[in-house]
Short mmCIF file of C-alpha atoms in Angstrom, two decimals:
data_model
loop_
_atom_site.label_atom_id
_atom_site.label_comp_id
_atom_site.label_asym_id
_atom_site.label_seq_id
_atom_site.Cartn_x
_atom_site.Cartn_y
_atom_site.Cartn_z
CA UNK A 2 6.11 -6.71 0.94
CA UNK A 3 2.96 -8.31 -0.44
CA UNK A 4 0.91 -5.33 0.74
CA UNK A 5 3.17 -2.92 -1.11
CA UNK A 6 2.98 -4.95 -4.32
CA UNK A 7 -0.81 -5.09 -4.07
CA UNK A 8 -0.93 -1.32 -3.59
CA UNK A 9 1.18 -0.76 -6.69
CA UNK A 10 -1.13 -3.01 -8.68
CA UNK A 11 -4.24 -1.20 -7.41
CA UNK A 12 -3.17 2.26 -8.56
CA UNK A 13 -3.72 1.65 -12.32
CA UNK A 14 -7.15 0.24 -11.46
CA UNK A 15 -7.98 3.49 -9.68
CA UNK A 16 -6.92 5.47 -12.73
CA UNK A 17 -9.12 3.35 -14.99
CA UNK A 18 -12.11 3.78 -12.68
CA UNK A 19 -11.61 7.53 -12.49
CA UNK A 20 -13.50 8.22 -15.70
CA UNK A 21 -16.41 5.89 -14.93
CA UNK A 22 -17.03 6.10 -11.19
CA UNK A 23 -15.37 8.66 -8.95
CA UNK A 24 -16.49 7.12 -5.65
CA UNK A 25 -15.03 3.70 -6.42
CA UNK A 26 -11.85 5.34 -7.66
CA UNK A 27 -11.43 7.15 -4.35
CA UNK A 28 -12.14 3.91 -2.46
CA UNK A 29 -9.44 2.07 -4.42
CA UNK A 30 -6.95 4.88 -3.80
CA UNK A 31 -7.67 4.82 -0.05
CA UNK A 32 -7.29 1.02 -0.01
CA UNK A 33 -3.99 1.38 -1.83
CA UNK A 34 -2.77 3.93 0.73
CA UNK A 35 -3.72 1.62 3.59
CA UNK A 36 -1.85 -1.28 2.00
CA UNK A 37 1.23 0.92 1.57
CA UNK A 38 1.05 1.99 5.21
CA UNK A 39 0.76 -1.61 6.38
CA UNK A 40 3.72 -2.61 4.24
CA UNK A 41 5.76 0.32 5.56
CA UNK A 42 5.02 -0.66 9.14
CA UNK A 43 6.28 -4.19 8.49
CA UNK A 44 9.46 -2.87 6.85
CA UNK A 45 10.17 -0.57 9.82
CA UNK A 46 9.56 -3.41 12.27
CA UNK A 47 11.93 -5.60 10.28
CA UNK A 48 14.68 -2.97 10.48
CA UNK A 49 14.14 -2.57 14.22
CA UNK A 50 14.39 -6.34 14.75
CA UNK A 51 17.62 -6.51 12.72
CA UNK A 52 19.19 -3.71 14.75
CA UNK A 53 18.44 -5.51 18.01
CA UNK A 54 20.21 -8.64 16.78
#
């Protein structure tokens, strides 16, 4: 959940960097995508664990 919140907070930063530095903007967007993927993996694992119980 923390990863997903961090990703949501990083997206406005990427938009602000877009006008000044394109490379850093792309890096922040990729980092945000990775954080979202990590958060999604933990959510799926949590659902799988609850179903087994």
